[in-house]
């Protein structure tokens, strides 16, 4: 990703920002990876046994290339003293320890801030400071489960799905941490005062449920029934916003949520008789018209393999795309400019081609 960012001319945005990374596994290292890509000087301290992610060589390299990595004994006074000296000149320190671990090493936030008042300390945790939960161990699947996010991932028949993307670690942990720490760094630059920020991946994920919270109320107001995830507004109940199986068992993603896109889809599939069967026309998902429209669209997609529809819909701008495998996505023109770690630029400026 750093090569792509360099091409944009924004790889120096955080030049001069010194970051001490005490985190391990995925959330913290990905957060500091983002900071390093933007020019921050990231110094990673690992235990003598190494970051557990080292067992997955490709993962560790993808998360930590470009950082200065040092191994140390977190129980040895000399190593702790060296670390303290480094933190004293840092702008940011990130950790992923459970509560009181920093204090046990003589690195309490209070002591570090007394030595370096402008320091921004970010602790990425599973459950924040909630009593009875702050000390509990957990992983991505647990944070997703407790936040209510995992329950939202249901199949069309209501079965629980098992995700292979770490939403809690990355969205709840890494991204939230980066947003919070950059805001705190800006404030520290203005006021000279740092702070200790505790990120809860579970609470952050709960806040990410903004759509299900809102659409659930919307559907209930229309139907008088609280919808299950697969029957929610964007969960597959609308003919214009769902997955349709193709002849070869693959799926097309239809996101024709607005009436103009739905009408364009109906025209593309030659089912214009269903063009008015849309929620913006007052046709509720429980209405026979809506169900008939869904059946007609399903029959159309089932008549041809995914390759046919993938090519066919290149001529229509109606929010319809194939569901690509990871291997297919890696070969797609969207991701042509990948670095050696499989990263692509997620942003662009006005000078982008």
GROMACS .gro file of C-alpha atoms in nm:
model
  353
    1UNK     CA    1   0.000   0.000   0.000
    2UNK     CA    2   0.284   0.241   0.075
    3UNK     CA    3   0.399   0.248  -0.291
    4UNK     CA    4   0.049   0.337  -0.402
    5UNK     CA    5   0.022   0.609  -0.140
    6UNK     CA    6   0.360   0.747  -0.239
    7UNK     CA    7   0.231   0.783  -0.594
    8UNK     CA    8  -0.048   1.002  -0.461
    9UNK     CA    9   0.191   1.239  -0.293
   10UNK     CA   10   0.043   1.192   0.054
   11UNK     CA   11   0.298   0.950   0.197
   12UNK     CA   12   0.453   1.238   0.392
   13UNK     CA   13   0.137   1.356   0.568
   14UNK     CA   14   0.252   1.217   0.903
   15UNK     CA   15   0.624   1.273   0.859
   16UNK     CA   16   0.778   1.353   1.194
   17UNK     CA   17   0.514   1.166   1.392
   18UNK     CA   18   0.689   0.916   1.618
   19UNK     CA   19   0.478   0.612   1.710
   20UNK     CA   20   0.569   0.344   1.963
   21UNK     CA   21   0.379   0.023   1.886
   22UNK     CA   22   0.344  -0.228   2.169
   23UNK     CA   23   0.046  -0.402   2.010
   24UNK     CA   24   0.034  -0.753   1.866
   25UNK     CA   25  -0.170  -0.972   1.633
   26UNK     CA   26  -0.401  -0.770   1.405
   27UNK     CA   27  -0.585  -0.457   1.534
   28UNK     CA   28  -0.293  -0.251   1.663
   29UNK     CA   29  -0.039  -0.352   1.397
   30UNK     CA   30  -0.287  -0.273   1.118
   31UNK     CA   31  -0.353   0.068   1.275
   32UNK     CA   32   0.018   0.147   1.289
   33UNK     CA   33   0.056   0.008   0.936
   34UNK     CA   34  -0.187   0.279   0.821
   35UNK     CA   35   0.011   0.542   1.011
   36UNK     CA   36   0.339   0.421   0.861
   37UNK     CA   37   0.189   0.435   0.512
   38UNK     CA   38   0.119   0.803   0.574
   39UNK     CA   39   0.477   0.874   0.677
   40UNK     CA   40   0.480   0.812   1.051
   41UNK     CA   41   0.797   0.672   1.208
   42UNK     CA   42   0.673   0.352   1.372
   43UNK     CA   43   0.889   0.163   1.620
   44UNK     CA   44   0.750  -0.178   1.713
   45UNK     CA   45   0.852  -0.351   2.035
   46UNK     CA   46   0.782  -0.723   2.061
   47UNK     CA   47   0.841  -0.981   2.332
   48UNK     CA   48   1.142  -1.210   2.295
   49UNK     CA   49   0.910  -1.476   2.152
   50UNK     CA   50   0.792  -1.230   1.889
   51UNK     CA   51   0.451  -1.105   1.784
   52UNK     CA   52   0.220  -1.411   1.753
   53UNK     CA   53   0.146  -1.296   1.397
   54UNK     CA   54   0.500  -1.399   1.303
   55UNK     CA   55   0.370  -1.757   1.291
   56UNK     CA   56   0.177  -1.645   0.982
   57UNK     CA   57   0.472  -1.500   0.793
   58UNK     CA   58   0.278  -1.329   0.517
   59UNK     CA   59   0.044  -1.165   0.766
   60UNK     CA   60   0.326  -1.029   0.981
   61UNK     CA   61   0.507  -0.890   0.679
   62UNK     CA   62   0.191  -0.726   0.544
   63UNK     CA   63   0.123  -0.561   0.880
   64UNK     CA   64   0.472  -0.461   0.983
   65UNK     CA   65   0.690  -0.388   0.678
   66UNK     CA   66   0.850  -0.048   0.701
   67UNK     CA   67   0.847  -0.043   1.081
   68UNK     CA   68   1.155  -0.064   1.299
   69UNK     CA   69   1.098  -0.388   1.490
   70UNK     CA   70   1.280  -0.466   1.816
   71UNK     CA   71   1.243  -0.760   2.051
   72UNK     CA   72   1.272  -0.701   2.424
   73UNK     CA   73   1.208  -0.858   2.762
   74UNK     CA   74   0.907  -0.678   2.903
   75UNK     CA   75   1.003  -0.797   3.253
   76UNK     CA   76   1.367  -0.686   3.245
   77UNK     CA   77   1.435  -0.346   3.408
   78UNK     CA   78   1.701  -0.247   3.154
   79UNK     CA   79   1.471  -0.317   2.859
   80UNK     CA   80   1.185  -0.130   3.026
   81UNK     CA   81   1.412   0.165   3.093
   82UNK     CA   82   1.514   0.176   2.726
   83UNK     CA   83   1.149   0.161   2.620
   84UNK     CA   84   1.058   0.442   2.861
   85UNK     CA   85   1.334   0.655   2.713
   86UNK     CA   86   1.195   0.599   2.365
   87UNK     CA   87   0.838   0.677   2.475
   88UNK     CA   88   0.958   1.002   2.633
   89UNK     CA   89   1.022   1.146   2.285
   90UNK     CA   90   0.725   0.986   2.109
   91UNK     CA   91   0.400   1.143   1.992
   92UNK     CA   92   0.189   0.826   2.011
   93UNK     CA   93   0.201   0.494   2.191
   94UNK     CA   94  -0.035   0.209   2.101
   95UNK     CA   95  -0.090  -0.106   2.305
   96UNK     CA   96  -0.332  -0.397   2.307
   97UNK     CA   97  -0.277  -0.524   2.662
   98UNK     CA   98  -0.550  -0.607   2.907
   99UNK     CA   99  -0.611  -0.360   3.194
  100UNK     CA  100  -0.329  -0.307   3.445
  101UNK     CA  101  -0.064  -0.480   3.231
  102UNK     CA  102   0.104  -0.149   3.150
  103UNK     CA  103   0.098  -0.059   3.519
  104UNK     CA  104   0.261  -0.391   3.604
  105UNK     CA  105   0.550  -0.307   3.372
  106UNK     CA  106   0.594   0.038   3.524
  107UNK     CA  107   0.439   0.199   3.216
  108UNK     CA  108   0.119   0.339   3.360
  109UNK     CA  109  -0.041   0.606   3.142
  110UNK     CA  110  -0.020   0.851   3.432
  111UNK     CA  111   0.356   0.802   3.465
  112UNK     CA  112   0.415   0.821   3.090
  113UNK     CA  113   0.211   1.140   3.057
  114UNK     CA  114   0.396   1.295   3.351
  115UNK     CA  115   0.721   1.233   3.163
  116UNK     CA  116   0.583   1.326   2.820
  117UNK     CA  117   0.275   1.552   2.858
  118UNK     CA  118   0.198   1.565   2.484
  119UNK     CA  119   0.194   1.186   2.445
  120UNK     CA  120  -0.120   1.026   2.301
  121UNK     CA  121  -0.168   0.676   2.442
  122UNK     CA  122  -0.415   0.447   2.266
  123UNK     CA  123  -0.515   0.117   2.426
  124UNK     CA  124  -0.712  -0.114   2.196
  125UNK     CA  125  -0.931  -0.342   2.408
  126UNK     CA  126  -1.207  -0.593   2.354
  127UNK     CA  127  -1.469  -0.459   2.593
  128UNK     CA  128  -1.340  -0.122   2.710
  129UNK     CA  129  -1.376  -0.041   3.079
  130UNK     CA  130  -1.715  -0.205   3.134
  131UNK     CA  131  -1.723  -0.367   3.481
  132UNK     CA  132  -1.707  -0.749   3.475
  133UNK     CA  133  -1.594  -0.736   3.110
  134UNK     CA  134  -1.280  -0.524   3.098
  135UNK     CA  135  -1.056  -0.814   3.204
  136UNK     CA  136  -1.212  -1.077   2.979
  137UNK     CA  137  -1.016  -1.232   2.696
  138UNK     CA  138  -1.165  -1.242   2.350
  139UNK     CA  139  -1.107  -1.244   1.978
  140UNK     CA  140  -1.280  -1.094   1.678
  141UNK     CA  141  -1.558  -1.353   1.677
  142UNK     CA  142  -1.639  -1.279   2.042
  143UNK     CA  143  -1.653  -0.903   1.995
  144UNK     CA  144  -1.871  -0.948   1.688
  145UNK     CA  145  -2.099  -1.181   1.882
  146UNK     CA  146  -2.142  -0.952   2.181
  147UNK     CA  147  -2.195  -0.636   1.973
  148UNK     CA  148  -2.489  -0.782   1.781
  149UNK     CA  149  -2.300  -0.763   1.450
  150UNK     CA  150  -2.255  -1.138   1.413
  151UNK     CA  151  -2.629  -1.195   1.444
  152UNK     CA  152  -2.680  -0.963   1.149
  153UNK     CA  153  -2.483  -1.199   0.925
  154UNK     CA  154  -2.756  -1.446   0.840
  155UNK     CA  155  -2.826  -1.645   0.528
  156UNK     CA  156  -3.150  -1.599   0.335
  157UNK     CA  157  -3.295  -1.893   0.532
  158UNK     CA  158  -3.193  -1.741   0.865
  159UNK     CA  159  -2.892  -1.961   0.935
  160UNK     CA  160  -2.596  -1.806   1.113
  161UNK     CA  161  -2.303  -1.724   0.885
  162UNK     CA  162  -1.938  -1.743   0.993
  163UNK     CA  163  -1.743  -1.444   0.855
  164UNK     CA  164  -1.388  -1.473   0.728
  165UNK     CA  165  -1.321  -1.099   0.760
  166UNK     CA  166  -1.220  -0.956   1.098
  167UNK     CA  167  -1.468  -0.672   1.126
  168UNK     CA  168  -1.414  -0.616   1.499
  169UNK     CA  169  -1.035  -0.614   1.476
  170UNK     CA  170  -1.019  -0.386   1.172
  171UNK     CA  171  -1.327  -0.160   1.176
  172UNK     CA  172  -1.387  -0.169   1.550
  173UNK     CA  173  -1.020  -0.168   1.645
  174UNK     CA  174  -0.775  -0.042   1.385
  175UNK     CA  175  -0.984   0.220   1.207
  176UNK     CA  176  -1.145   0.353   1.524
  177UNK     CA  177  -0.805   0.377   1.691
  178UNK     CA  178  -0.654   0.569   1.401
  179UNK     CA  179  -0.942   0.818   1.395
  180UNK     CA  180  -0.923   0.875   1.770
  181UNK     CA  181  -0.545   0.906   1.789
  182UNK     CA  182  -0.519   1.146   1.496
  183UNK     CA  183  -0.781   1.369   1.656
  184UNK     CA  184  -0.589   1.356   1.984
  185UNK     CA  185  -0.258   1.428   1.809
  186UNK     CA  186  -0.406   1.740   1.646
  187UNK     CA  187  -0.530   1.856   1.987
  188UNK     CA  188  -0.194   1.781   2.148
  189UNK     CA  189  -0.019   1.988   1.883
  190UNK     CA  190  -0.250   2.279   1.965
  191UNK     CA  191  -0.258   2.249   2.343
  192UNK     CA  192   0.054   2.053   2.435
  193UNK     CA  193  -0.165   1.808   2.625
  194UNK     CA  194  -0.181   1.440   2.544
  195UNK     CA  195  -0.423   1.183   2.681
  196UNK     CA  196  -0.498   0.815   2.729
  197UNK     CA  197  -0.767   0.679   2.495
  198UNK     CA  198  -0.924   0.337   2.551
  199UNK     CA  199  -1.079   0.185   2.240
  200UNK     CA  200  -1.346  -0.084   2.282
  201UNK     CA  201  -1.380  -0.296   1.969
  202UNK     CA  202  -1.716  -0.427   2.088
  203UNK     CA  203  -1.861  -0.082   2.153
  204UNK     CA  204  -1.728   0.052   1.824
  205UNK     CA  205  -1.890  -0.234   1.634
  206UNK     CA  206  -2.218  -0.171   1.816
  207UNK     CA  207  -2.207   0.186   1.683
  208UNK     CA  208  -2.149   0.048   1.334
  209UNK     CA  209  -2.498  -0.104   1.348
  210UNK     CA  210  -2.644   0.234   1.258
  211UNK     CA  211  -2.833   0.095   0.956
  212UNK     CA  212  -2.995  -0.211   1.120
  213UNK     CA  213  -3.102   0.004   1.416
  214UNK     CA  214  -3.269   0.256   1.185
  215UNK     CA  215  -3.405   0.024   0.917
  216UNK     CA  216  -3.539  -0.219   1.176
  217UNK     CA  217  -3.757   0.059   1.314
  218UNK     CA  218  -3.854   0.160   0.961
  219UNK     CA  219  -3.967  -0.192   0.866
  220UNK     CA  220  -4.150  -0.237   1.196
  221UNK     CA  221  -4.341   0.088   1.136
  222UNK     CA  222  -4.454  -0.050   0.799
  223UNK     CA  223  -4.527  -0.410   0.897
  224UNK     CA  224  -4.582  -0.392   1.276
  225UNK     CA  225  -4.322  -0.669   1.309
  226UNK     CA  226  -3.960  -0.635   1.420
  227UNK     CA  227  -3.764  -0.787   1.133
  228UNK     CA  228  -3.502  -1.057   1.166
  229UNK     CA  229  -3.172  -0.967   0.993
  230UNK     CA  230  -3.255  -1.155   0.675
  231UNK     CA  231  -3.593  -0.981   0.661
  232UNK     CA  232  -3.462  -0.631   0.729
  233UNK     CA  233  -3.471  -0.348   0.476
  234UNK     CA  234  -3.119  -0.418   0.347
  235UNK     CA  235  -3.103  -0.779   0.459
  236UNK     CA  236  -3.260  -0.935   0.150
  237UNK     CA  237  -3.630  -0.867   0.186
  238UNK     CA  238  -3.641  -0.615  -0.101
  239UNK     CA  239  -3.633  -0.748  -0.459
  240UNK     CA  240  -3.416  -0.451  -0.554
  241UNK     CA  241  -3.149  -0.519  -0.291
  242UNK     CA  242  -3.051  -0.881  -0.256
  243UNK     CA  243  -2.840  -1.164  -0.392
  244UNK     CA  244  -2.958  -1.371  -0.686
  245UNK     CA  245  -2.818  -1.713  -0.776
  246UNK     CA  246  -2.695  -1.775  -1.126
  247UNK     CA  247  -2.720  -2.090  -1.335
  248UNK     CA  248  -2.379  -2.215  -1.219
  249UNK     CA  249  -2.447  -2.167  -0.849
  250UNK     CA  250  -2.270  -1.829  -0.823
  251UNK     CA  251  -2.436  -1.505  -0.717
  252UNK     CA  252  -2.501  -1.158  -0.850
  253UNK     CA  253  -2.533  -0.867  -0.609
  254UNK     CA  254  -2.825  -0.640  -0.694
  255UNK     CA  255  -2.812  -0.302  -0.524
  256UNK     CA  256  -3.078  -0.125  -0.730
  257UNK     CA  257  -3.216   0.041  -0.419
  258UNK     CA  258  -3.343   0.363  -0.577
  259UNK     CA  259  -3.640   0.356  -0.811
  260UNK     CA  260  -3.440   0.475  -1.115
  261UNK     CA  261  -3.193   0.187  -1.076
  262UNK     CA  262  -3.472  -0.065  -1.024
  263UNK     CA  263  -3.648   0.051  -1.337
  264UNK     CA  264  -3.319   0.028  -1.526
  265UNK     CA  265  -3.270  -0.326  -1.397
  266UNK     CA  266  -3.619  -0.429  -1.504
  267UNK     CA  267  -3.552  -0.288  -1.849
  268UNK     CA  268  -3.215  -0.464  -1.871
  269UNK     CA  269  -3.374  -0.798  -1.779
  270UNK     CA  270  -3.683  -0.739  -1.994
  271UNK     CA  271  -3.926  -0.756  -1.703
  272UNK     CA  272  -4.073  -0.409  -1.737
  273UNK     CA  273  -4.405  -0.532  -1.602
  274UNK     CA  274  -4.241  -0.520  -1.256
  275UNK     CA  275  -4.091  -0.172  -1.287
  276UNK     CA  276  -4.349  -0.023  -1.050
  277UNK     CA  277  -4.303  -0.298  -0.789
  278UNK     CA  278  -4.071  -0.094  -0.575
  279UNK     CA  279  -4.071   0.022  -0.215
  280UNK     CA  280  -4.058   0.388  -0.323
  281UNK     CA  281  -4.384   0.326  -0.507
  282UNK     CA  282  -4.543   0.200  -0.185
  283UNK     CA  283  -4.509  -0.169  -0.271
  284UNK     CA  284  -4.410  -0.335   0.057
  285UNK     CA  285  -4.194  -0.650   0.060
  286UNK     CA  286  -4.492  -0.851   0.190
  287UNK     CA  287  -4.707  -0.746  -0.104
  288UNK     CA  288  -4.771  -1.009  -0.376
  289UNK     CA  289  -4.638  -0.761  -0.637
  290UNK     CA  290  -4.305  -0.743  -0.460
  291UNK     CA  291  -4.280  -1.119  -0.423
  292UNK     CA  292  -4.368  -1.170  -0.788
  293UNK     CA  293  -4.097  -0.922  -0.891
  294UNK     CA  294  -3.837  -1.104  -0.682
  295UNK     CA  295  -3.936  -1.435  -0.837
  296UNK     CA  296  -3.915  -1.295  -1.190
  297UNK     CA  297  -3.569  -1.147  -1.128
  298UNK     CA  298  -3.452  -1.471  -0.968
  299UNK     CA  299  -3.566  -1.673  -1.270
  300UNK     CA  300  -3.381  -1.440  -1.505
  301UNK     CA  301  -3.051  -1.467  -1.319
  302UNK     CA  302  -3.090  -1.844  -1.284
  303UNK     CA  303  -3.110  -1.879  -1.661
  304UNK     CA  304  -2.745  -1.790  -1.728
  305UNK     CA  305  -2.405  -1.844  -1.558
  306UNK     CA  306  -2.228  -1.569  -1.370
  307UNK     CA  307  -1.984  -1.502  -1.655
  308UNK     CA  308  -2.275  -1.411  -1.880
  309UNK     CA  309  -2.424  -1.164  -1.634
  310UNK     CA  310  -2.086  -1.019  -1.544
  311UNK     CA  311  -2.029  -0.926  -1.908
  312UNK     CA  312  -2.391  -0.832  -1.975
  313UNK     CA  313  -2.417  -0.575  -1.696
  314UNK     CA  314  -2.109  -0.385  -1.802
  315UNK     CA  315  -2.342  -0.193  -2.035
  316UNK     CA  316  -2.592  -0.095  -1.765
  317UNK     CA  317  -2.540   0.146  -1.474
  318UNK     CA  318  -2.794  -0.009  -1.236
  319UNK     CA  319  -2.581  -0.116  -0.934
  320UNK     CA  320  -2.547  -0.483  -1.029
  321UNK     CA  321  -2.216  -0.664  -0.984
  322UNK     CA  322  -2.092  -1.023  -0.961
  323UNK     CA  323  -1.980  -1.165  -0.628
  324UNK     CA  324  -1.613  -1.224  -0.692
  325UNK     CA  325  -1.389  -1.469  -0.514
  326UNK     CA  326  -1.075  -1.326  -0.355
  327UNK     CA  327  -0.869  -1.468  -0.642
  328UNK     CA  328  -1.101  -1.310  -0.899
  329UNK     CA  329  -1.094  -0.975  -0.720
  330UNK     CA  330  -0.713  -0.984  -0.712
  331UNK     CA  331  -0.711  -1.012  -1.092
  332UNK     CA  332  -0.975  -0.746  -1.154
  333UNK     CA  333  -0.887  -0.412  -1.308
  334UNK     CA  334  -1.009  -0.237  -0.993
  335UNK     CA  335  -0.709  -0.377  -0.808
  336UNK     CA  336  -0.449  -0.356  -1.081
  337UNK     CA  337  -0.209  -0.138  -0.880
  338UNK     CA  338  -0.124  -0.372  -0.594
  339UNK     CA  339   0.196  -0.370  -0.396
  340UNK     CA  340   0.384  -0.685  -0.304
  341UNK     CA  341   0.162  -0.735   0.000
  342UNK     CA  342  -0.163  -0.732  -0.195
  343UNK     CA  343  -0.259  -0.380  -0.085
  344UNK     CA  344  -0.412  -0.112  -0.305
  345UNK     CA  345  -0.469   0.258  -0.248
  346UNK     CA  346  -0.805   0.317  -0.073
  347UNK     CA  347  -0.802   0.692  -0.133
  348UNK     CA  348  -0.720   0.941  -0.405
  349UNK     CA  349  -0.655   1.313  -0.439
  350UNK     CA  350  -0.732   1.561  -0.714
  351UNK     CA  351  -0.414   1.467  -0.900
  352UNK     CA  352  -0.521   1.104  -0.939
  353UNK     CA  353  -0.561   0.968  -1.290
   0.00000   0.00000   0.00000
